[in-house]
Amino acid sequence: MEQILSTLDFETKGQGFTDITKDINDWIQYKKLKKGLLLIFLKHTSCSLLINENADINVLKDLSAYMKAIVPEEGIYPINRSREKIEYLHLEEGLDDMPAHIRTMLTSNNLTFSVVDSKLEIGLWQAIYIWEHRSSNKSRSLQLHAIGDFDLN
């Protein structure tokens, strides 16, 4: 059993989903991981890492709409009698930054997968996505940590 650490970099196109499934499977092939575990860690605080459906684009649209409804960019309205809007305090990096941090907190920045026969063990209708919560294009880095049996020949 061996271990490999590596970094993969991606460019996102503003708010939305970037399917990275093929990139991860290509990395597994390149590193010759036959079977084992793969931990993927997203090294940022304003985007998320998730696994979800890849067959119907409306699933991703609905997820995005729901997240924008529960974490609006223009501040929050608490459930209380005053109904006074609460403005975000953290504004140094733009109006979309604090909502992005909250959205990341509500989702995930890491995933762990089984690898069998040099492929991710995921469902037929599943894909791995970077979910960008910022409005502008961003450079994003993933740390990959594979533990398992490699073809070292």
mmCIF file of C-alpha atoms in Angstrom:
data_model
loop_
_atom_site.group_PDB
_atom_site.id
_atom_site.type_symbol
_atom_site.label_atom_id
_atom_site.label_comp_id
_atom_site.label_asym_id
_atom_site.label_seq_id
_atom_site.Cartn_x
_atom_site.Cartn_y
_atom_site.Cartn_z
ATOM 1 C CA MET A 1 0.000 0.000 0.000
ATOM 2 C CA GLU A 2 1.325 3.404 -1.049
ATOM 3 C CA GLN A 3 0.281 7.052 -0.741
ATOM 4 C CA ILE A 4 0.384 9.911 -3.217
ATOM 5 C CA LEU A 5 -0.356 13.608 -2.644
ATOM 6 C CA SER A 6 -1.010 15.911 -5.548
ATOM 7 C CA THR A 7 -2.670 19.203 -6.459
ATOM 8 C CA LEU A 8 -5.055 19.880 -9.335
ATOM 9 C CA ASP A 9 -5.922 23.435 -10.369
ATOM 10 C CA PHE A 10 -9.155 24.598 -11.989
ATOM 11 C CA GLU A 11 -10.592 27.838 -13.329
ATOM 12 C CA THR A 12 -14.234 28.469 -12.484
ATOM 13 C CA LYS A 13 -16.507 30.707 -14.546
ATOM 14 C CA GLY A 14 -18.195 32.618 -11.758
ATOM 15 C CA GLN A 15 -21.187 31.337 -9.829
ATOM 16 C CA GLY A 16 -22.098 27.856 -10.933
ATOM 17 C CA PHE A 17 -20.910 24.288 -11.177
ATOM 18 C CA THR A 18 -17.727 22.914 -12.746
ATOM 19 C CA ASP A 19 -17.865 19.162 -13.405
ATOM 20 C CA ILE A 20 -14.455 17.750 -12.459
ATOM 21 C CA THR A 21 -15.322 14.029 -12.612
ATOM 22 C CA LYS A 22 -13.321 13.336 -15.774
ATOM 23 C CA ASP A 23 -10.327 15.264 -14.429
ATOM 24 C CA ILE A 24 -10.342 13.160 -11.246
ATOM 25 C CA ASN A 25 -10.674 9.889 -13.165
ATOM 26 C CA ASP A 26 -7.866 11.000 -15.519
ATOM 27 C CA TRP A 27 -5.673 11.744 -12.472
ATOM 28 C CA ILE A 28 -6.389 8.264 -11.075
ATOM 29 C CA GLN A 29 -5.320 6.731 -14.408
ATOM 30 C CA TYR A 30 -2.210 8.925 -14.621
ATOM 31 C CA LYS A 31 -1.118 8.002 -11.084
ATOM 32 C CA LYS A 32 -1.952 4.323 -11.763
ATOM 33 C CA LEU A 33 -4.097 3.892 -8.654
ATOM 34 C CA LYS A 34 -5.662 0.446 -9.010
ATOM 35 C CA LYS A 35 -7.721 0.344 -5.819
ATOM 36 C CA GLY A 36 -7.879 2.330 -2.637
ATOM 37 C CA LEU A 37 -9.247 5.544 -1.196
ATOM 38 C CA LEU A 38 -9.097 9.038 -2.614
ATOM 39 C CA LEU A 39 -9.598 12.106 -0.418
ATOM 40 C CA ILE A 40 -10.292 15.325 -2.314
ATOM 41 C CA PHE A 41 -9.928 18.585 -0.378
ATOM 42 C CA LEU A 42 -10.883 21.979 -1.828
ATOM 43 C CA LYS A 43 -8.454 24.581 -0.486
ATOM 44 C CA HIS A 44 -10.826 27.570 -0.462
ATOM 45 C CA THR A 45 -13.528 29.125 1.726
ATOM 46 C CA SER A 46 -15.889 30.572 -0.878
ATOM 47 C CA CYS A 47 -16.662 27.531 -3.022
ATOM 48 C CA SER A 48 -17.790 23.993 -2.327
ATOM 49 C CA LEU A 49 -17.068 20.442 -3.381
ATOM 50 C CA LEU A 50 -20.039 18.189 -3.937
ATOM 51 C CA ILE A 51 -21.333 15.078 -5.595
ATOM 52 C CA ASN A 52 -24.733 15.296 -7.217
ATOM 53 C CA GLU A 53 -26.794 14.373 -10.251
ATOM 54 C CA ASN A 54 -25.310 14.836 -13.712
ATOM 55 C CA ALA A 55 -28.286 13.798 -15.865
ATOM 56 C CA ASP A 56 -30.653 16.762 -15.495
ATOM 57 C CA ILE A 57 -29.219 20.294 -15.513
ATOM 58 C CA ASN A 58 -32.337 21.466 -13.663
ATOM 59 C CA VAL A 59 -31.077 19.757 -10.500
ATOM 60 C CA LEU A 60 -28.088 22.121 -10.427
ATOM 61 C CA LYS A 61 -30.295 25.111 -11.260
ATOM 62 C CA ASP A 62 -32.643 24.209 -8.400
ATOM 63 C CA LEU A 63 -29.738 23.771 -5.968
ATOM 64 C CA SER A 64 -28.397 27.185 -6.935
ATOM 65 C CA ALA A 65 -31.803 28.862 -6.604
ATOM 66 C CA TYR A 66 -32.391 27.263 -3.205
ATOM 67 C CA MET A 67 -28.983 28.329 -1.903
ATOM 68 C CA LYS A 68 -29.519 31.909 -3.108
ATOM 69 C CA ALA A 69 -32.895 31.944 -1.348
ATOM 70 C CA ILE A 70 -31.520 30.825 2.010
ATOM 71 C CA VAL A 71 -28.285 32.860 1.750
ATOM 72 C CA PRO A 72 -29.091 36.039 -0.197
ATOM 73 C CA GLU A 73 -26.272 38.319 -1.281
ATOM 74 C CA GLU A 74 -27.948 41.487 -0.055
ATOM 75 C CA GLY A 75 -28.110 40.562 3.618
ATOM 76 C CA ILE A 76 -30.385 38.446 5.735
ATOM 77 C CA TYR A 77 -33.844 38.820 7.174
ATOM 78 C CA PRO A 78 -34.053 37.018 10.499
ATOM 79 C CA ILE A 79 -37.191 35.236 11.562
ATOM 80 C CA ASN A 80 -38.279 37.557 14.341
ATOM 81 C CA ARG A 81 -40.891 40.188 15.016
ATOM 82 C CA SER A 82 -38.808 43.185 13.976
ATOM 83 C CA ARG A 83 -38.134 41.851 10.446
ATOM 84 C CA GLU A 84 -35.168 44.218 10.257
ATOM 85 C CA LYS A 85 -32.632 43.378 7.644
ATOM 86 C CA ILE A 86 -29.182 42.412 8.943
ATOM 87 C CA GLU A 87 -26.354 43.569 6.699
ATOM 88 C CA TYR A 88 -23.208 41.490 6.336
ATOM 89 C CA LEU A 89 -20.195 42.990 8.121
ATOM 90 C CA HIS A 90 -17.446 41.333 6.031
ATOM 91 C CA LEU A 91 -17.379 43.385 2.823
ATOM 92 C CA GLU A 92 -13.652 43.828 2.113
ATOM 93 C CA GLU A 93 -13.607 41.303 -0.746
ATOM 94 C CA GLY A 94 -16.921 42.273 -2.332
ATOM 95 C CA LEU A 95 -20.626 41.942 -1.684
ATOM 96 C CA ASP A 96 -20.651 38.313 -2.851
ATOM 97 C CA ASP A 97 -17.879 37.157 -0.492
ATOM 98 C CA MET A 98 -19.682 36.773 2.844
ATOM 99 C CA PRO A 99 -22.624 34.908 1.299
ATOM 100 C CA ALA A 100 -20.049 32.652 -0.401
ATOM 101 C CA HIS A 101 -18.473 31.834 2.976
ATOM 102 C CA ILE A 102 -21.877 30.954 4.447
ATOM 103 C CA ARG A 103 -22.787 28.791 1.427
ATOM 104 C CA THR A 104 -19.484 26.948 1.774
ATOM 105 C CA MET A 105 -20.109 26.381 5.470
ATOM 106 C CA LEU A 106 -23.504 24.837 4.649
ATOM 107 C CA THR A 107 -22.032 22.430 2.101
ATOM 108 C CA SER A 108 -18.620 20.734 2.035
ATOM 109 C CA ASN A 109 -14.996 21.227 1.065
ATOM 110 C CA ASN A 110 -13.944 17.561 0.983
ATOM 111 C CA LEU A 111 -15.078 14.199 -0.358
ATOM 112 C CA THR A 112 -13.742 10.656 0.009
ATOM 113 C CA PHE A 113 -14.188 7.963 -2.634
ATOM 114 C CA SER A 114 -13.390 4.323 -3.123
ATOM 115 C CA VAL A 115 -11.354 3.586 -6.223
ATOM 116 C CA VAL A 116 -11.846 0.166 -7.833
ATOM 117 C CA ASP A 117 -10.244 -0.972 -11.097
ATOM 118 C CA SER A 118 -8.705 2.500 -11.507
ATOM 119 C CA LYS A 119 -12.091 4.290 -11.484
ATOM 120 C CA LEU A 120 -14.089 6.278 -8.965
ATOM 121 C CA GLU A 121 -16.870 4.264 -7.376
ATOM 122 C CA ILE A 122 -19.737 6.650 -8.036
ATOM 123 C CA GLY A 123 -23.284 6.142 -9.233
ATOM 124 C CA LEU A 124 -24.335 6.231 -12.866
ATOM 125 C CA TRP A 125 -26.036 9.622 -12.489
ATOM 126 C CA GLN A 126 -23.428 11.202 -10.216
ATOM 127 C CA ALA A 127 -20.693 13.722 -10.911
ATOM 128 C CA ILE A 128 -18.193 15.637 -8.792
ATOM 129 C CA TYR A 129 -18.529 19.416 -8.928
ATOM 130 C CA ILE A 130 -16.748 22.494 -7.718
ATOM 131 C CA TRP A 131 -19.600 24.828 -6.817
ATOM 132 C CA GLU A 132 -18.347 28.372 -7.195
ATOM 133 C CA HIS A 133 -20.182 30.819 -4.933
ATOM 134 C CA ARG A 134 -18.366 33.985 -6.084
ATOM 135 C CA SER A 135 -19.629 35.965 -9.076
ATOM 136 C CA SER A 136 -16.282 36.284 -10.880
ATOM 137 C CA ASN A 137 -13.948 33.701 -12.386
ATOM 138 C CA LYS A 138 -11.597 32.161 -9.824
ATOM 139 C CA SER A 139 -8.546 29.898 -9.727
ATOM 140 C CA ARG A 140 -9.252 26.935 -7.445
ATOM 141 C CA SER A 141 -6.947 24.203 -6.114
ATOM 142 C CA LEU A 142 -7.754 20.696 -4.993
ATOM 143 C CA GLN A 143 -5.485 18.587 -2.803
ATOM 144 C CA LEU A 144 -5.755 14.897 -3.712
ATOM 145 C CA HIS A 145 -4.533 12.235 -1.290
ATOM 146 C CA ALA A 146 -4.656 8.677 -2.603
ATOM 147 C CA ILE A 147 -3.987 5.661 -0.405
ATOM 148 C CA GLY A 148 -3.985 2.225 -1.973
ATOM 149 C CA ASP A 149 -2.465 -0.144 -4.453
ATOM 150 C CA PHE A 150 -0.670 1.425 -7.399
ATOM 151 C CA ASP A 151 0.728 -0.154 -10.554
ATOM 152 C CA LEU A 152 4.363 0.825 -10.048
ATOM 153 C CA ASN A 153 5.687 -1.065 -13.105
#
